[in-house]
Amino acid sequence: SQQGEEDPQALSIQEGENATMNCSYKTSINNLQWYRQNSGRGLVHLILIRSNEREKHSGRLRVTLDTSKKSSSLLITASRAADTASYFCAIDTGGFKTIFGAGTRLFVKA
Amino acid sequence: DAMVIQNPRYQVTQFGKPVTLSCSQTLNHNVMYWYQQKSSQAPKLLFHYYDKDFNNEADTPDNFQSRRPNTSFCFLDIRSPGLGDAAMYLCATNWGTGGPDTQYFGPGTRLTVL
């Protein structure tokens, strides 16, 4: 399967702590994206990292990409209760198909 | 300023009774996608339209059909829903230009099959 594999499946942290989620995949990619999904809602795009980039920042988000290891990580710094959601990596291999991982469910305790 | 709108947000249907889910967009994007997402699982692509060109995923059951009458609207038809079709159905859009391109998702329609 080309699907992104995410770990951990679930993560529970205290407000103010950092949260790290990992994504591994099996095929060559054009880019990798991270999306967020609040319970019972649609997905919201967070950040896109191209295959020739190694690190990208957006506010409290930091994404790394290691194409040699076929892996990516999403770091959320100084987490807030409002960050509680599911986070999905999505790989773009070209064409119109974006393949989503099963997601990491993050719970931030106030 | 909603960009991708899905109606209804919740749909209840009976086993075998046809149902249609609706998606509209104000972004004028070329591509519209339909995903199925079951509880705690990844969204699974069912099909997409690039403009009027329909592209079905190989493993999408024949029970699922789609229509795109114009740029703004796309419909998902489930001809004979089974209990296994209960899921969240997500519509998404993007330009489909071939470069790095994010998808804009609607809020989803939660389908219950009784």
Tab-separated table of N, CA, C and O in Angstrom, chain A residues 8-105:
chain	number	residue	atom	x	y	z
A	8	PRO	N	2.296	8.379	16.637
A	8	PRO	CA	1.429	7.347	17.212
A	8	PRO	C	0.001	7.450	16.668
A	8	PRO	O	-0.342	8.435	16.035
A	9	GLN	N	-0.811	6.465	16.918
A	9	GLN	CA	-2.222	6.532	16.534
A	9	GLN	C	-2.949	7.544	17.393
A	9	GLN	O	-3.889	8.197	16.933
A	10	ALA	N	-2.536	7.661	18.636
A	10	ALA	CA	-3.168	8.606	19.556
A	10	ALA	C	-2.105	9.181	20.478
A	10	ALA	O	-1.113	8.510	20.807
A	11	LEU	N	-2.315	10.437	20.856
A	11	LEU	CA	-1.339	11.147	21.680
A	11	LEU	C	-2.079	12.069	22.629
A	11	LEU	O	-2.922	12.859	22.193
A	12	SER	N	-1.759	11.965	23.906
A	12	SER	CA	-2.395	12.811	24.915
A	12	SER	C	-1.314	13.579	25.648
A	12	SER	O	-0.381	12.983	26.190
A	13	ILE	N	-1.404	14.909	25.652
A	13	ILE	CA	-0.386	15.743	26.282
A	13	ILE	C	-1.052	16.858	27.072
A	13	ILE	O	-2.257	17.120	26.918
A	14	GLN	N	-0.263	17.535	27.882
A	14	GLN	CA	-0.733	18.690	28.623
A	14	GLN	C	-0.554	19.954	27.781
A	14	GLN	O	0.376	20.050	26.959
A	15	GLU	N	-1.422	20.888	28.011
A	15	GLU	CA	-1.309	22.191	27.350
A	15	GLU	C	0.088	22.769	27.621
A	15	GLU	O	0.600	22.695	28.741
A	16	GLY	N	0.685	23.340	26.594
A	16	GLY	CA	2.026	23.906	26.741
A	16	GLY	C	3.132	22.976	26.288
A	16	GLY	O	4.234	23.435	25.966
A	17	GLU	N	2.858	21.683	26.272
A	17	GLU	CA	3.859	20.718	25.807
A	17	GLU	C	3.900	20.698	24.277
A	17	GLU	O	2.995	21.186	23.603
A	18	ASN	N	4.958	20.118	23.765
A	18	ASN	CA	5.077	19.939	22.318
A	18	ASN	C	4.503	18.583	21.922
A	18	ASN	O	4.578	17.609	22.674
A	19	ALA	N	3.945	18.543	20.715
A	19	ALA	CA	3.396	17.286	20.184
A	19	ALA	C	4.115	16.950	18.889
A	19	ALA	O	4.236	17.809	18.008
A	20	THR	N	4.578	15.727	18.786
A	20	THR	CA	5.255	15.275	17.577
A	20	THR	C	4.526	14.078	16.993
A	20	THR	O	4.248	13.111	17.703
A	21	MET	N	4.235	14.170	15.701
A	21	MET	CA	3.574	13.087	14.988
A	21	MET	C	4.440	12.701	13.796
A	21	MET	O	5.054	13.578	13.179
A	22	ASN	N	4.473	11.430	13.501
A	22	ASN	CA	5.337	10.924	12.445
A	22	ASN	C	4.532	10.248	11.348
A	22	ASN	O	3.465	9.678	11.605
A	23	CYS	N	5.075	10.326	10.148
A	23	CYS	CA	4.422	9.736	8.986
A	23	CYS	C	5.478	9.023	8.155
A	23	CYS	O	6.540	9.608	7.876
A	24	SER	N	5.215	7.798	7.781
A	24	SER	CA	6.124	7.086	6.872
A	24	SER	C	5.334	6.635	5.651
A	24	SER	O	4.119	6.416	5.729
A	25	TYR	N	6.023	6.527	4.545
A	25	TYR	CA	5.356	6.155	3.306
A	25	TYR	C	6.282	5.257	2.495
A	25	TYR	O	7.449	5.063	2.861
A	26	LYS	N	5.770	4.712	1.400
A	26	LYS	CA	6.528	3.671	0.707
A	26	LYS	C	6.948	4.039	-0.705
A	26	LYS	O	7.772	3.340	-1.301
A	27	THR	N	6.421	5.090	-1.262
A	27	THR	CA	6.668	5.379	-2.668
A	27	THR	C	7.349	6.731	-2.823
A	27	THR	O	7.463	7.487	-1.861
A	28	SER	N	7.799	7.050	-4.021
A	28	SER	CA	8.348	8.379	-4.272
A	28	SER	C	7.218	9.402	-4.272
A	28	SER	O	6.101	9.095	-4.687
A	29	ILE	N	7.531	10.590	-3.812
A	29	ILE	CA	6.486	11.602	-3.701
A	29	ILE	C	6.905	12.893	-4.390
A	29	ILE	O	8.098	13.178	-4.550
A	30	ASN	N	5.917	13.675	-4.777
A	30	ASN	CA	6.148	15.041	-5.251
A	30	ASN	C	6.149	16.007	-4.072
A	30	ASN	O	6.950	16.943	-4.021
A	31	ASN	N	5.221	15.796	-3.186
A	31	ASN	CA	5.164	16.612	-1.982
A	31	ASN	C	4.391	15.853	-0.915
A	31	ASN	O	3.750	14.833	-1.199
A	32	LEU	N	4.463	16.368	0.290
A	32	LEU	CA	3.741	15.770	1.404
A	32	LEU	C	3.021	16.897	2.130
A	32	LEU	O	3.567	17.994	2.301
A	33	GLN	N	1.811	16.624	2.506
A	33	GLN	CA	0.999	17.647	3.165
A	33	GLN	C	0.494	17.118	4.502
A	33	GLN	O	0.375	15.914	4.699
A	34	TRP	N	0.214	18.052	5.379
A	34	TRP	CA	-0.425	17.724	6.654
A	34	TRP	C	-1.760	18.454	6.716
A	34	TRP	O	-1.851	19.641	6.366
A	35	TYR	N	-2.765	17.701	7.169
A	35	TYR	CA	-4.102	18.238	7.329
A	35	TYR	C	-4.559	17.994	8.757
A	35	TYR	O	-4.122	17.051	9.428
A	36	ARG	N	-5.487	18.815	9.164
A	36	ARG	CA	-6.081	18.698	10.494
A	36	ARG	C	-7.581	18.479	10.323
A	36	ARG	O	-8.208	19.047	9.423
A	37	GLN	N	-8.148	17.652	11.203
A	37	GLN	CA	-9.590	17.400	11.171
A	37	GLN	C	-10.143	17.455	12.582
A	37	GLN	O	-9.793	16.627	13.423
A	38	ASN	N	-11.002	18.415	12.830
A	38	ASN	CA	-11.725	18.442	14.087
A	38	ASN	C	-12.842	17.396	14.026
A	38	ASN	O	-13.326	17.071	12.945
A	39	SER	N	-13.243	16.928	15.169
A	39	SER	CA	-14.207	15.834	15.253
A	39	SER	C	-15.462	16.130	14.441
A	39	SER	O	-16.107	17.164	14.621
A	40	GLY	N	-15.788	15.235	13.517
A	40	GLY	CA	-17.014	15.367	12.740
A	40	GLY	C	-16.991	16.460	11.692
A	40	GLY	O	-18.047	16.857	11.193
A	41	ARG	N	-15.810	16.940	11.339
A	41	ARG	CA	-15.691	18.023	10.366
A	41	ARG	C	-14.819	17.612	9.188
A	41	ARG	O	-14.264	16.512	9.158
A	42	GLY	N	-14.711	18.528	8.216
A	42	GLY	CA	-13.826	18.288	7.087
A	42	GLY	C	-12.377	18.537	7.462
A	42	GLY	O	-12.061	18.958	8.564
A	43	LEU	N	-11.499	18.253	6.500
A	43	LEU	CA	-10.069	18.434	6.729
A	43	LEU	C	-9.649	19.854	6.360
A	43	LEU	O	-10.161	20.436	5.409
A	44	VAL	N	-8.694	20.355	7.110
A	44	VAL	CA	-8.153	21.693	6.851
A	44	VAL	C	-6.658	21.552	6.579
A	44	VAL	O	-5.938	20.927	7.363
A	45	HIS	N	-6.216	22.131	5.479
A	45	HIS	CA	-4.810	22.046	5.103
A	45	HIS	C	-3.957	22.871	6.072
A	45	HIS	O	-4.291	24.021	6.402
A	46	LEU	N	-2.857	22.280	6.532
A	46	LEU	CA	-1.949	22.974	7.442
A	46	LEU	C	-0.684	23.446	6.738
A	46	LEU	O	-0.291	24.609	6.839
A	47	ILE	N	-0.030	22.519	6.064
A	47	ILE	CA	1.286	22.853	5.519
A	47	ILE	C	1.650	21.850	4.432
A	47	ILE	O	1.258	20.684	4.484
A	48	LEU	N	2.387	22.308	3.446
A	48	LEU	CA	2.855	21.466	2.348
A	48	LEU	C	4.369	21.571	2.290
A	48	LEU	O	4.916	22.673	2.371
A	49	ILE	N	5.024	20.443	2.147
A	49	ILE	CA	6.476	20.429	2.001
A	49	ILE	C	6.807	19.667	0.719
A	49	ILE	O	6.307	18.570	0.481
A	50	ARG	N	7.625	20.281	-0.114
A	50	ARG	CA	7.979	19.661	-1.385
A	50	ARG	C	9.066	18.614	-1.178
A	50	ARG	O	9.807	18.663	-0.192
A	51	SER	N	9.203	17.755	-2.145
A	51	SER	CA	10.159	16.656	-2.005
A	51	SER	C	11.603	17.139	-1.935
A	51	SER	O	12.461	16.433	-1.417
A	52	ASN	N	11.891	18.344	-2.414
A	52	ASN	CA	13.266	18.864	-2.358
A	52	ASN	C	13.495	19.769	-1.146
A	52	ASN	O	14.534	20.401	-1.031
A	53	GLU	N	12.518	19.838	-0.268
A	53	GLU	CA	12.651	20.615	0.969
A	53	GLU	C	12.866	19.664	2.132
A	53	GLU	O	12.384	18.532	2.134
A	54	ARG	N	13.551	20.150	3.143
A	54	ARG	CA	13.831	19.301	4.311
A	54	ARG	C	13.065	19.745	5.542
A	54	ARG	O	12.788	18.934	6.438
A	55	GLU	N	12.750	21.040	5.608
A	55	GLU	CA	12.083	21.552	6.791
A	55	GLU	C	11.257	22.767	6.389
A	55	GLU	O	11.642	23.537	5.509
A	56	LYS	N	10.126	22.901	7.069
A	56	LYS	CA	9.279	24.048	6.806
A	56	LYS	C	8.568	24.450	8.091
A	56	LYS	O	8.218	23.586	8.920
A	57	HIS	N	8.355	25.752	8.259
A	57	HIS	CA	7.713	26.265	9.461
A	57	HIS	C	6.478	27.060	9.074
A	57	HIS	O	6.443	27.722	8.038
A	58	SER	N	5.488	26.999	9.961
A	58	SER	CA	4.318	27.854	9.816
A	58	SER	C	3.755	28.083	11.205
A	58	SER	O	3.136	27.193	11.789
A	59	GLY	N	3.998	29.264	11.744
A	59	GLY	CA	3.531	29.555	13.107
A	59	GLY	C	4.123	28.579	14.105
A	59	GLY	O	5.344	28.417	14.192
A	60	ARG	N	3.266	27.864	14.824
A	60	ARG	CA	3.739	26.891	15.811
A	60	ARG	C	3.995	25.509	15.201
A	60	ARG	O	4.305	24.556	15.919
A	61	LEU	N	3.870	25.392	13.912
A	61	LEU	CA	4.071	24.111	13.230
A	61	LEU	C	5.454	24.041	12.614
A	61	LEU	O	5.936	25.010	12.014
A	62	ARG	N	6.057	22.868	12.756
A	62	ARG	CA	7.327	22.608	12.090
A	62	ARG	C	7.222	21.238	11.441
A	62	ARG	O	6.907	20.255	12.111
A	63	VAL	N	7.490	21.176	10.164
A	63	VAL	CA	7.432	19.918	9.422
A	63	VAL	C	8.817	19.597	8.889
A	63	VAL	O	9.505	20.479	8.374
A	64	THR	N	9.204	18.355	9.032
A	64	THR	CA	10.445	17.892	8.418
A	64	THR	C	10.126	16.777	7.435
A	64	THR	O	9.112	16.088	7.553
A	65	LEU	N	10.993	16.628	6.470
A	65	LEU	CA	10.839	15.582	5.455
A	65	LEU	C	12.194	14.963	5.177
A	65	LEU	O	13.162	15.670	4.908
A	66	ASP	N	12.250	13.650	5.271
A	66	ASP	CA	13.461	12.893	4.947
A	66	ASP	C	13.081	11.899	3.850
A	66	ASP	O	12.528	10.841	4.133
A	67	THR	N	13.385	12.260	2.622
A	67	THR	CA	12.973	11.401	1.510
A	67	THR	C	13.796	10.119	1.455
A	67	THR	O	13.340	9.107	0.916
A	68	SER	N	15.006	10.133	2.020
A	68	SER	CA	15.813	8.903	2.020
A	68	SER	C	15.186	7.865	2.948
A	68	SER	O	15.255	6.663	2.684
A	69	LYS	N	14.587	8.324	4.010
A	69	LYS	CA	13.908	7.423	4.959
A	69	LYS	C	12.415	7.331	4.671
A	69	LYS	O	11.704	6.590	5.351
A	70	LYS	N	11.943	8.098	3.706
A	70	LYS	CA	10.524	8.135	3.385
A	70	LYS	C	9.711	8.400	4.653
A	70	LYS	O	8.811	7.629	5.022
A	71	SER	N	10.044	9.497	5.299
A	71	SER	CA	9.332	9.832	6.524
A	71	SER	C	9.232	11.341	6.694
A	71	SER	O	10.042	12.108	6.150
A	72	SER	N	8.237	11.735	7.459
A	72	SER	CA	8.001	13.136	7.767
A	72	SER	C	7.535	13.227	9.209
A	72	SER	O	6.975	12.275	9.758
A	73	SER	N	7.775	14.381	9.812
A	73	SER	CA	7.238	14.603	11.147
A	73	SER	C	6.596	15.978	11.216
A	73	SER	O	7.008	16.908	10.518
A	74	LEU	N	5.572	16.053	12.046
A	74	LEU	CA	4.889	17.312	12.324
A	74	LEU	C	5.066	17.602	13.801
A	74	LEU	O	4.698	16.789	14.649
A	75	LEU	N	5.620	18.748	14.102
A	75	LEU	CA	5.800	19.198	15.480
A	75	LEU	C	4.900	20.389	15.723
A	75	LEU	O	4.934	21.363	14.965
A	76	ILE	N	4.092	20.296	16.759
A	76	ILE	CA	3.277	21.427	17.208
A	76	ILE	C	3.878	21.886	18.523
A	76	ILE	O	3.918	21.132	19.507
A	77	THR	N	4.376	23.107	18.556
A	77	THR	CA	4.994	23.609	19.784
A	77	THR	C	3.963	24.333	20.648
A	77	THR	O	2.959	24.853	20.147
A	78	ALA	N	4.221	24.310	21.944
A	78	ALA	CA	3.378	25.025	22.915
A	78	ALA	C	1.906	24.751	22.648
A	78	ALA	O	1.109	25.658	22.383
A	79	SER	N	1.540	23.487	22.717
A	79	SER	CA	0.191	23.088	22.319
A	79	SER	C	-0.876	23.741	23.185
A	79	SER	O	-0.646	24.092	24.353
A	80	ARG	N	-2.047	23.870	22.585
A	80	ARG	CA	-3.215	24.457	23.252
A	80	ARG	C	-4.361	23.465	23.202
A	80	ARG	O	-4.389	22.595	22.333
A	81	ALA	N	-5.312	23.636	24.080
A	81	ALA	CA	-6.478	22.747	24.081
A	81	ALA	C	-7.166	22.761	22.713
A	81	ALA	O	-7.686	21.734	22.257
A	82	ALA	N	-7.135	23.918	22.056
A	82	ALA	CA	-7.780	24.042	20.739
A	82	ALA	C	-7.060	23.251	19.651
A	82	ALA	O	-7.595	23.091	18.534
A	83	ASP	N	-5.869	22.736	19.938
A	83	ASP	CA	-5.155	21.894	18.958
A	83	ASP	C	-5.685	20.467	18.956
A	83	ASP	O	-5.273	19.654	18.112
A	84	THR	N	-6.546	20.146	19.888
A	84	THR	CA	-7.141	18.812	19.941
A	84	THR	C	-7.865	18.516	18.638
A	84	THR	O	-8.785	19.239	18.239
A	85	ALA	N	-7.424	17.479	17.937
A	85	ALA	CA	-7.947	17.149	16.609
A	85	ALA	C	-7.230	15.901	16.121
A	85	ALA	O	-6.336	15.380	16.798
A	86	SER	N	-7.617	15.440	14.943
A	86	SER	CA	-6.855	14.398	14.248
A	86	SER	C	-5.991	15.046	13.191
A	86	SER	O	-6.418	15.997	12.524
A	87	TYR	N	-4.776	14.536	13.045
A	87	TYR	CA	-3.823	15.096	12.088
A	87	TYR	C	-3.452	14.002	11.088
A	87	TYR	O	-3.097	12.886	11.471
A	88	PHE	N	-3.556	14.355	9.814
A	88	PHE	CA	-3.308	13.397	8.737
A	88	PHE	C	-2.165	13.863	7.861
A	88	PHE	O	-2.120	15.044	7.470
A	89	CYS	N	-1.266	12.946	7.547
A	89	CYS	CA	-0.328	13.243	6.474
A	89	CYS	C	-0.951	12.758	5.169
A	89	CYS	O	-1.773	11.835	5.154
A	90	ALA	N	-0.567	13.417	4.096
A	90	ALA	CA	-1.116	13.077	2.785
A	90	ALA	C	-0.001	13.170	1.770
A	90	ALA	O	0.683	14.189	1.688
A	91	ILE	N	0.185	12.105	1.003
A	91	ILE	CA	1.268	12.101	0.033
A	91	ILE	C	0.735	12.303	-1.379
A	91	ILE	O	-0.321	11.783	-1.737
A	92	ASP	N	1.459	13.106	-2.112
A	92	ASP	CA	1.107	13.427	-3.497
A	92	ASP	C	2.162	12.782	-4.377
A	92	ASP	O	3.334	13.166	-4.341
A	93	THR	N	1.742	11.795	-5.154
A	93	THR	CA	2.684	11.082	-6.014
A	93	THR	C	2.583	11.536	-7.460
A	93	THR	O	3.198	10.959	-8.340
A	94	GLY	N	1.819	12.604	-7.691
A	94	GLY	CA	1.574	13.073	-9.055
A	94	GLY	C	0.184	12.672	-9.485
A	94	GLY	O	-0.452	11.827	-8.875
A	95	GLY	N	-0.317	13.261	-10.516
A	95	GLY	CA	-1.699	13.013	-10.905
A	95	GLY	C	-2.631	13.673	-9.915
A	95	GLY	O	-2.272	14.642	-9.256
A	96	PHE	N	-3.791	13.131	-9.775
A	96	PHE	CA	-4.796	13.760	-8.938
A	96	PHE	C	-5.040	13.010	-7.636
A	96	PHE	O	-5.911	13.382	-6.870
A	97	LYS	N	-4.288	11.963	-7.394
A	97	LYS	CA	-4.581	11.170	-6.221
A	97	LYS	C	-3.674	11.561	-5.066
A	97	LYS	O	-2.455	11.481	-5.164
A	98	THR	N	-4.288	11.997	-3.986
A	98	THR	CA	-3.585	12.255	-2.736
A	98	THR	C	-3.940	11.130	-1.780
A	98	THR	O	-5.112	10.832	-1.580
A	99	ILE	N	-2.929	10.503	-1.205
A	99	ILE	CA	-3.160	9.341	-0.353
A	99	ILE	C	-2.959	9.746	1.092
A	99	ILE	O	-1.878	10.210	1.463
A	100	PHE	N	-4.001	9.554	1.873
A	100	PHE	CA	-3.979	9.965	3.273
A	100	PHE	C	-3.584	8.813	4.182
A	100	PHE	O	-3.957	7.660	3.951
A	101	GLY	N	-2.864	9.158	5.243
A	101	GLY	CA	-2.606	8.200	6.297
A	101	GLY	C	-3.812	8.084	7.203
A	101	GLY	O	-4.794	8.816	7.059
A	102	ALA	N	-3.727	7.159	8.151
A	102	ALA	CA	-4.862	6.893	9.041
A	102	ALA	C	-4.999	7.930	10.137
A	102	ALA	O	-6.002	7.964	10.834
A	103	GLY	N	-3.998	8.773	10.313
A	103	GLY	CA	-4.132	9.886	11.229
A	103	GLY	C	-3.621	9.623	12.636
A	103	GLY	O	-3.542	8.476	13.097
A	104	THR	N	-3.249	10.695	13.297
A	104	THR	CA	-2.905	10.686	14.718
A	104	THR	C	-3.946	11.525	15.443
A	104	THR	O	-4.185	12.675	15.066
A	105	ARG	N	-4.555	10.927	16.461
A	105	ARG	CA	-5.547	11.662	17.256
A	105	ARG	C	-4.830	12.307	18.426
A	105	ARG	O	-4.294	11.622	19.298
